[in-house]
Amino acid sequence: MTDSKRPLTNPLALAILVLLYERPMHPYEMATTLRERRKESSIRLNYGSLYAVIKQLLREKFIAVREILKEGKHPAKTVYELRSLGEAELIDWMRELVSSPAKEYPMFEAAISLLPVLPPEEVIELLEIRIGLLEKTIDQIDEEELKCREMKLPRLFSLESEYYKAMTLAEYEFSKDLLSDLKRDAGRLRSGWTEMRMQHLAAKAGSNEASVPAVPKNQKRKESHERKNS
Amino acid sequence: MTDSKRPLTNPLALAILVLLYERPMHPYEMATTLRERRKESSIRLNYGSLYAVIKQLLREKFIAVREILKEGKHPAKTVYELRSLGEAELIDWMRELVSSPAKEYPMFEAAISLLPVLPPEEVIELLEIRIGLLEKTIDQIDEEELKCREMKLPRLFSLESEYYKAMTLAEYEFSKDLLSDLKRDAGRLRSGWTEMRMQHLAAKAGSNEASVPAVPKNQKRKESHERKNS
DNA sequence: GGGGTCATGTAATAGGTTACATGATTCT
DNA sequence: AGAATCATGTAACCTATTACATGACCCC
């Protein structure tokens, strides 16, 4: 909300702040709690970076060591607690995340914007695979949902999977539309496709096309510089 | 497709491979070409890492130096070209991106899964802001779309923005539904909300609630360990 | 002469991932 | 006895970002 450049961007940091907002905890407990609540499915969590992230949170004074519990010959448990600065950061961060959509860059969008490198016929096949996999994903979400309802968990606990389902469905619809457009349409959607591929194809084939610029035949790939190995 | 662990994951690397698939280029030209085609809007591109990524591509033998052009006292231009290994990687990478949806982790999904840290009344306000911003975004996309149609650009060139619009719309619908559910519903959606916040509230207030476990009153935050500063 | 843009890069740092190392306890 | 789990962490590595540095050319 206020200042867009937060010291930490790792979502694991956000998750830890939330846990410590509930109660003090030691690192291992954080990991098991997050696992228990299955947060990995909606938050990118890498438990290997747990101690690293805690170090960062300490550095920023968002958290502090509350106590170090030593029992017998067990390794000592370092219990952390939230500091007021960390609480402020947590609330501010959450407010920003909820109120302000941030442009994110899914790789599928990148792929679509580079689609002409693949021949349209292949894209059709690939999209069919994708659509099948998306259907599977949606079925899985539905199953999970059913389980939750059977266990009579309040809806609040599965809001994130509702969101995930909505987004997956939207991608599914988009993919299906794109596929059928590609299949039906020989001119409109495909117009420009081969033209965009042409330069490469021309370079490869040594081409007799008129519209190909600036790539003399003696500069064809494959023959020129392709050395064996270092 | 084949092996999931690619040596490079940076989308800038993918973009460079595509450019070199079209024709050999020097780094600065790559940057300007990508800017010209406005790829930043659909691919996360950080031009500062350009030379670093090129170094990686060289290391992987995906690309090679084709020639070094020296004109007068200008800095020499190092022209790169795609090697067959790089072409294979590009095609394989693209196939995977199109055919296989990868679970990605938008921050909004993370926020939703942690929503109970915020009081429901505040979430309502924040969602209203979000919805407004999403509307703005959609209007912008529509304007862009109109421009493209006026310039009679083939649809192929704006597929990625169609995708972006579809996803943004889905998020918009989800947010609106969530908002109205939150506003209407006093029991169903909200049930569990305060309970999830309770532990924290209890800790803060010293609480007389029965169901609060394991946090003795002498361990309240604020008073106990919050030191002034280092 | 000054600003923009062409064109190169390096250096420092932060960020994150992976793998490894340790050792006690508890369950089978 | 052996496996899983509890609980700590470090070290190496790689990636990525940021900021800086250089210098010529071109147009006003």
PDB file of C-alpha atoms in Angstrom, chain A residues 1 9 11 14-15 18 20-24 39-44 61 64-67 81-84 87 91 93-95 97-101 103-118 122 126-127 129-130 133-134 154-157 159-160 162-164 166-167 170-171 174 178 181 189 191-193 196-197 199-200 204 219-222 224-230, chain B residues 1 11 14-15 18 20-24 39-44 61 64-67 81-84 87 91 93-95 97-101 103-118 122-123 126-127 129-130 133-134 154-157 159-160 162-164 166-167 170-171 174 178 181 189 191-193 196-197 199-200 204 219-222 224-230:
ATOM      1  CA  MET A   1       0.000   0.000   0.000  1.00  0.00           C
ATOM      2  CA  THR A   9       9.427 -10.309  -1.358  1.00  0.00           C
ATOM      3  CA  PRO A  11       6.091 -15.312   0.100  1.00  0.00           C
ATOM      4  CA  LEU A  14       4.675 -13.419   4.496  1.00  0.00           C
ATOM      5  CA  ALA A  15       3.587 -16.837   5.692  1.00  0.00           C
ATOM      6  CA  VAL A  18       1.156 -14.640   9.654  1.00  0.00           C
ATOM      7  CA  LEU A  20       3.913 -15.367  14.316  1.00  0.00           C
ATOM      8  CA  TYR A  21       0.919 -13.051  14.291  1.00  0.00           C
ATOM      9  CA  GLU A  22      -1.024 -15.985  15.688  1.00  0.00           C
ATOM     10  CA  ARG A  23       1.591 -17.033  18.226  1.00  0.00           C
ATOM     11  CA  PRO A  24       5.328 -17.374  18.860  1.00  0.00           C
ATOM     12  CA  LYS A  39      -0.293 -23.714   2.258  1.00  0.00           C
ATOM     13  CA  GLU A  40       2.141 -25.009  -0.382  1.00  0.00           C
ATOM     14  CA  SER A  41      -0.778 -25.333  -2.750  1.00  0.00           C
ATOM     15  CA  SER A  42      -1.501 -21.620  -2.773  1.00  0.00           C
ATOM     16  CA  ILE A  43       1.814 -20.091  -1.693  1.00  0.00           C
ATOM     17  CA  ARG A  44       5.213 -20.823  -3.184  1.00  0.00           C
ATOM     18  CA  LYS A  61      13.571  -6.232  12.981  1.00  0.00           C
ATOM     19  CA  ALA A  64      12.815 -11.237  17.488  1.00  0.00           C
ATOM     20  CA  VAL A  65      14.036 -14.198  19.467  1.00  0.00           C
ATOM     21  CA  ARG A  66      11.602 -14.756  22.280  1.00  0.00           C
ATOM     22  CA  GLU A  67      13.353 -17.576  24.049  1.00  0.00           C
ATOM     23  CA  GLU A  81       7.938 -13.668  18.096  1.00  0.00           C
ATOM     24  CA  LEU A  82       6.517 -10.867  15.992  1.00  0.00           C
ATOM     25  CA  ARG A  83       7.705  -7.338  16.694  1.00  0.00           C
ATOM     26  CA  SER A  84       5.468  -4.343  16.121  1.00  0.00           C
ATOM     27  CA  GLU A  87       3.068  -6.656  12.434  1.00  0.00           C
ATOM     28  CA  ILE A  91      -0.853  -5.773   7.660  1.00  0.00           C
ATOM     29  CA  TRP A  93       1.613  -6.115   2.820  1.00  0.00           C
ATOM     30  CA  MET A  94      -1.710  -7.950   3.045  1.00  0.00           C
ATOM     31  CA  ARG A  95      -3.620  -4.747   2.341  1.00  0.00           C
ATOM     32  CA  LEU A  97      -1.987  -7.701  -1.983  1.00  0.00           C
ATOM     33  CA  VAL A  98      -5.749  -7.604  -1.600  1.00  0.00           C
ATOM     34  CA  SER A  99      -6.368  -4.086  -2.892  1.00  0.00           C
ATOM     35  CA  SER A 100      -3.915  -3.779  -5.776  1.00  0.00           C
ATOM     36  CA  PRO A 101      -3.670  -6.276  -8.607  1.00  0.00           C
ATOM     37  CA  LYS A 103       0.837  -7.530 -13.121  1.00  0.00           C
ATOM     38  CA  GLU A 104       2.273 -10.986 -13.008  1.00  0.00           C
ATOM     39  CA  TYR A 105       3.866 -12.826 -15.868  1.00  0.00           C
ATOM     40  CA  PRO A 106       2.634 -16.385 -16.307  1.00  0.00           C
ATOM     41  CA  MET A 107       4.857 -18.327 -18.673  1.00  0.00           C
ATOM     42  CA  PHE A 108       1.891 -19.292 -20.816  1.00  0.00           C
ATOM     43  CA  GLU A 109       1.362 -15.639 -21.653  1.00  0.00           C
ATOM     44  CA  ALA A 110       5.005 -15.368 -22.662  1.00  0.00           C
ATOM     45  CA  ALA A 111       4.616 -18.446 -24.825  1.00  0.00           C
ATOM     46  CA  ILE A 112       1.521 -17.044 -26.535  1.00  0.00           C
ATOM     47  CA  SER A 113       3.355 -13.856 -27.376  1.00  0.00           C
ATOM     48  CA  LEU A 114       6.080 -15.963 -29.038  1.00  0.00           C
ATOM     49  CA  LEU A 115       3.715 -18.491 -30.567  1.00  0.00           C
ATOM     50  CA  PRO A 116       4.687 -18.000 -34.232  1.00  0.00           C
ATOM     51  CA  VAL A 117       7.987 -19.824 -33.709  1.00  0.00           C
ATOM     52  CA  LEU A 118       5.940 -23.019 -33.714  1.00  0.00           C
ATOM     53  CA  GLU A 122       1.832 -28.248 -33.926  1.00  0.00           C
ATOM     54  CA  LEU A 126      -0.056 -28.920 -28.040  1.00  0.00           C
ATOM     55  CA  LEU A 127      -3.200 -27.016 -27.111  1.00  0.00           C
ATOM     56  CA  ILE A 129      -2.749 -31.683 -24.617  1.00  0.00           C
ATOM     57  CA  ARG A 130      -2.996 -28.561 -22.486  1.00  0.00           C
ATOM     58  CA  LEU A 133      -4.431 -31.416 -18.495  1.00  0.00           C
ATOM     59  CA  LEU A 134      -6.515 -28.414 -17.472  1.00  0.00           C
ATOM     60  CA  PRO A 154     -16.131 -23.407   6.636  1.00  0.00           C
ATOM     61  CA  ARG A 155     -15.806 -21.934   3.170  1.00  0.00           C
ATOM     62  CA  LEU A 156     -13.204 -19.484   4.433  1.00  0.00           C
ATOM     63  CA  PHE A 157     -10.669 -22.315   4.471  1.00  0.00           C
ATOM     64  CA  LEU A 159     -11.407 -19.630  -0.688  1.00  0.00           C
ATOM     65  CA  GLU A 160      -7.995 -19.859  -2.307  1.00  0.00           C
ATOM     66  CA  GLU A 162     -12.123 -21.323  -5.363  1.00  0.00           C
ATOM     67  CA  TYR A 163      -9.890 -18.643  -6.819  1.00  0.00           C
ATOM     68  CA  TYR A 164      -7.558 -21.169  -8.355  1.00  0.00           C
ATOM     69  CA  ALA A 166     -11.908 -19.765 -11.375  1.00  0.00           C
ATOM     70  CA  MET A 167      -8.571 -18.890 -12.947  1.00  0.00           C
ATOM     71  CA  ALA A 170     -10.782 -19.107 -17.494  1.00  0.00           C
ATOM     72  CA  GLU A 171      -7.569 -20.451 -18.947  1.00  0.00           C
ATOM     73  CA  PHE A 174      -9.413 -19.377 -23.491  1.00  0.00           C
ATOM     74  CA  LEU A 178      -8.033 -20.486 -29.326  1.00  0.00           C
ATOM     75  CA  ASP A 181     -10.269 -20.708 -33.914  1.00  0.00           C
ATOM     76  CA  LEU A 189      -5.944 -15.989 -37.123  1.00  0.00           C
ATOM     77  CA  SER A 191      -2.574 -14.562 -41.315  1.00  0.00           C
ATOM     78  CA  GLY A 192       0.900 -13.320 -40.555  1.00  0.00           C
ATOM     79  CA  TRP A 193       1.939 -16.612 -39.024  1.00  0.00           C
ATOM     80  CA  MET A 196       6.642 -14.178 -38.974  1.00  0.00           C
ATOM     81  CA  ARG A 197       8.375 -17.500 -39.329  1.00  0.00           C
ATOM     82  CA  GLN A 199      12.919 -14.957 -41.885  1.00  0.00           C
ATOM     83  CA  HIS A 200      14.070 -18.005 -40.049  1.00  0.00           C
ATOM     84  CA  LYS A 204      17.606 -21.969 -43.188  1.00  0.00           C
ATOM     85  CA  GLN A 219      25.632 -16.164 -43.908  1.00  0.00           C
ATOM     86  CA  LYS A 220      23.340 -19.141 -43.620  1.00  0.00           C
ATOM     87  CA  ARG A 221      23.464 -20.809 -40.250  1.00  0.00           C
ATOM     88  CA  LYS A 222      24.693 -24.373 -39.768  1.00  0.00           C
ATOM     89  CA  SER A 224      29.140 -20.858 -41.057  1.00  0.00           C
ATOM     90  CA  HIS A 225      30.210 -20.762 -37.454  1.00  0.00           C
ATOM     91  CA  GLU A 226      28.929 -23.957 -35.897  1.00  0.00           C
ATOM     92  CA  ARG A 227      32.103 -25.286 -34.332  1.00  0.00           C
ATOM     93  CA  LYS A 228      32.256 -28.825 -32.997  1.00  0.00           C
ATOM     94  CA  ASN A 229      32.983 -28.138 -29.317  1.00  0.00           C
ATOM     95  CA  SER A 230      35.288 -26.276 -26.982  1.00  0.00           C
TER      96      SER A 230
ATOM     97  CA  MET B   1       8.474 -31.440 -22.545  1.00  0.00           C
ATOM     98  CA  PRO B  11      12.156 -15.607 -19.710  1.00  0.00           C
ATOM     99  CA  LEU B  14      13.562 -17.490 -24.113  1.00  0.00           C
ATOM    100  CA  ALA B  15      12.987 -14.157 -25.804  1.00  0.00           C
ATOM    101  CA  VAL B  18      13.356 -16.444 -30.387  1.00  0.00           C
ATOM    102  CA  LEU B  20      18.137 -15.309 -32.787  1.00  0.00           C
ATOM    103  CA  TYR B  21      15.845 -17.894 -34.334  1.00  0.00           C
ATOM    104  CA  GLU B  22      14.721 -15.125 -36.662  1.00  0.00           C
ATOM    105  CA  ARG B  23      18.170 -13.757 -37.391  1.00  0.00           C
ATOM    106  CA  PRO B  24      21.609 -13.057 -35.861  1.00  0.00           C
ATOM    107  CA  LYS B  39       7.208  -7.759 -25.243  1.00  0.00           C
ATOM    108  CA  GLU B  40       7.639  -6.345 -21.745  1.00  0.00           C
ATOM    109  CA  SER B  41       3.881  -6.356 -21.391  1.00  0.00           C
ATOM    110  CA  SER B  42       3.638 -10.119 -21.680  1.00  0.00           C
ATOM    111  CA  ILE B  43       7.115 -11.306 -20.701  1.00  0.00           C
ATOM    112  CA  ARG B  44       9.047 -10.309 -17.607  1.00  0.00           C
ATOM    113  CA  LYS B  61      26.298 -23.582 -26.159  1.00  0.00           C
ATOM    114  CA  ALA B  64      27.663 -18.507 -30.453  1.00  0.00           C
ATOM    115  CA  VAL B  65      29.497 -15.371 -31.518  1.00  0.00           C
ATOM    116  CA  ARG B  66      28.950 -14.982 -35.216  1.00  0.00           C
ATOM    117  CA  GLU B  67      31.104 -11.946 -35.827  1.00  0.00           C
ATOM    118  CA  GLU B  81      23.700 -16.517 -33.687  1.00  0.00           C
ATOM    119  CA  LEU B  82      21.629 -19.495 -32.645  1.00  0.00           C
ATOM    120  CA  ARG B  83      23.324 -22.889 -32.474  1.00  0.00           C
ATOM    121  CA  SER B  84      21.447 -26.094 -33.131  1.00  0.00           C
ATOM    122  CA  GLU B  87      17.212 -24.135 -31.435  1.00  0.00           C
ATOM    123  CA  ILE B  91      11.430 -25.521 -29.584  1.00  0.00           C
ATOM    124  CA  TRP B  93      10.786 -25.091 -24.196  1.00  0.00           C
ATOM    125  CA  MET B  94       7.973 -23.586 -26.257  1.00  0.00           C
ATOM    126  CA  ARG B  95       6.303 -26.962 -26.634  1.00  0.00           C
ATOM    127  CA  LEU B  97       5.008 -23.996 -22.202  1.00  0.00           C
ATOM    128  CA  VAL B  98       2.091 -24.440 -24.593  1.00  0.00           C
ATOM    129  CA  SER B  99       1.214 -28.025 -23.753  1.00  0.00           C
ATOM    130  CA  SER B 100       1.681 -28.205 -19.993  1.00  0.00           C
ATOM    131  CA  PRO B 101       0.084 -25.786 -17.557  1.00  0.00           C
ATOM    132  CA  LYS B 103       1.202 -24.263 -11.336  1.00  0.00           C
ATOM    133  CA  GLU B 104       2.117 -20.675 -10.755  1.00  0.00           C
ATOM    134  CA  TYR B 105       1.639 -18.764  -7.540  1.00  0.00           C
ATOM    135  CA  PRO B 106       0.032 -15.348  -7.961  1.00  0.00           C
ATOM    136  CA  MET B 107       0.383 -13.255  -4.834  1.00  0.00           C
ATOM    137  CA  PHE B 108      -3.350 -12.631  -4.703  1.00  0.00           C
ATOM    138  CA  GLU B 109      -3.904 -16.348  -4.209  1.00  0.00           C
ATOM    139  CA  ALA B 110      -1.406 -16.301  -1.335  1.00  0.00           C
ATOM    140  CA  ALA B 111      -3.221 -13.330   0.163  1.00  0.00           C
ATOM    141  CA  ILE B 112      -6.584 -15.063  -0.074  1.00  0.00           C
ATOM    142  CA  SER B 113      -5.230 -18.070   1.722  1.00  0.00           C
ATOM    143  CA  LEU B 114      -4.096 -15.791   4.560  1.00  0.00           C
ATOM    144  CA  LEU B 115      -7.141 -13.541   4.477  1.00  0.00           C
ATOM    145  CA  PRO B 116      -8.296 -14.038   8.085  1.00  0.00           C
ATOM    146  CA  VAL B 117      -5.437 -11.889   9.406  1.00  0.00           C
ATOM    147  CA  LEU B 118      -7.455  -8.913   8.193  1.00  0.00           C
ATOM    148  CA  GLU B 122     -11.471  -4.100   5.933  1.00  0.00           C
ATOM    149  CA  VAL B 123     -11.358  -6.849   3.338  1.00  0.00           C
ATOM    150  CA  LEU B 126      -9.861  -3.440  -0.037  1.00  0.00           C
ATOM    151  CA  LEU B 127     -11.775  -5.611  -2.480  1.00  0.00           C
ATOM    152  CA  ILE B 129     -10.473  -0.863  -4.463  1.00  0.00           C
ATOM    153  CA  ARG B 130      -9.204  -3.935  -6.279  1.00  0.00           C
ATOM    154  CA  LEU B 133      -8.437  -1.119 -10.482  1.00  0.00           C
ATOM    155  CA  LEU B 134      -9.323  -4.271 -12.380  1.00  0.00           C
ATOM    156  CA  PRO B 154      -3.507  -9.465 -37.625  1.00  0.00           C
ATOM    157  CA  ARG B 155      -5.006 -10.979 -34.520  1.00  0.00           C
ATOM    158  CA  LEU B 156      -1.924 -13.136 -34.066  1.00  0.00           C
ATOM    159  CA  PHE B 157      -0.066 -10.092 -32.783  1.00  0.00           C
ATOM    160  CA  LEU B 159      -3.263 -12.972 -28.815  1.00  0.00           C
ATOM    161  CA  GLU B 160      -1.356 -12.471 -25.589  1.00  0.00           C
ATOM    162  CA  GLU B 162      -6.604 -11.489 -25.365  1.00  0.00           C
ATOM    163  CA  TYR B 163      -5.293 -13.994 -22.848  1.00  0.00           C
ATOM    164  CA  TYR B 164      -4.454 -11.298 -20.363  1.00  0.00           C
ATOM    165  CA  ALA B 166      -9.584 -13.198 -20.204  1.00  0.00           C
ATOM    166  CA  MET B 167      -7.627 -13.801 -17.029  1.00  0.00           C
ATOM    167  CA  ALA B 170     -11.975 -13.926 -14.468  1.00  0.00           C
ATOM    168  CA  GLU B 171     -10.261 -12.323 -11.522  1.00  0.00           C
ATOM    169  CA  PHE B 174     -14.181 -13.701  -8.708  1.00  0.00           C
ATOM    170  CA  LEU B 178     -16.373 -12.632  -3.122  1.00  0.00           C
ATOM    171  CA  ASP B 181     -20.780 -12.753  -0.536  1.00  0.00           C
ATOM    172  CA  LEU B 189     -18.516 -17.114   4.679  1.00  0.00           C
ATOM    173  CA  SER B 191     -17.890 -18.346  10.070  1.00  0.00           C
ATOM    174  CA  GLY B 192     -14.472 -19.238  11.339  1.00  0.00           C
ATOM    175  CA  TRP B 193     -13.068 -15.808  10.586  1.00  0.00           C
ATOM    176  CA  MET B 196      -8.912 -17.783  13.212  1.00  0.00           C
ATOM    177  CA  ARG B 197      -8.010 -14.316  14.385  1.00  0.00           C
ATOM    178  CA  GLN B 199      -5.382 -16.485  19.045  1.00  0.00           C
ATOM    179  CA  HIS B 200      -3.705 -13.286  18.089  1.00  0.00           C
ATOM    180  CA  LYS B 204      -2.953  -9.064  22.561  1.00  0.00           C
ATOM    181  CA  GLN B 219       3.717 -14.311  27.642  1.00  0.00           C
ATOM    182  CA  LYS B 220       1.698 -11.542  26.116  1.00  0.00           C
ATOM    183  CA  ARG B 221       3.492  -9.737  23.333  1.00  0.00           C
ATOM    184  CA  LYS B 222       4.325  -6.005  23.558  1.00  0.00           C
ATOM    185  CA  SER B 224       7.590  -9.112  27.238  1.00  0.00           C
ATOM    186  CA  HIS B 225      10.435  -8.971  24.761  1.00  0.00           C
ATOM    187  CA  GLU B 226       9.882  -5.916  22.593  1.00  0.00           C
ATOM    188  CA  ARG B 227      13.157  -4.108  23.090  1.00  0.00           C
ATOM    189  CA  LYS B 228      13.541  -0.531  21.990  1.00  0.00           C
ATOM    190  CA  ASN B 229      16.250  -1.021  19.390  1.00  0.00           C
ATOM    191  CA  SER B 230      19.692  -2.439  18.823  1.00  0.00           C
TER     192      SER B 230
END
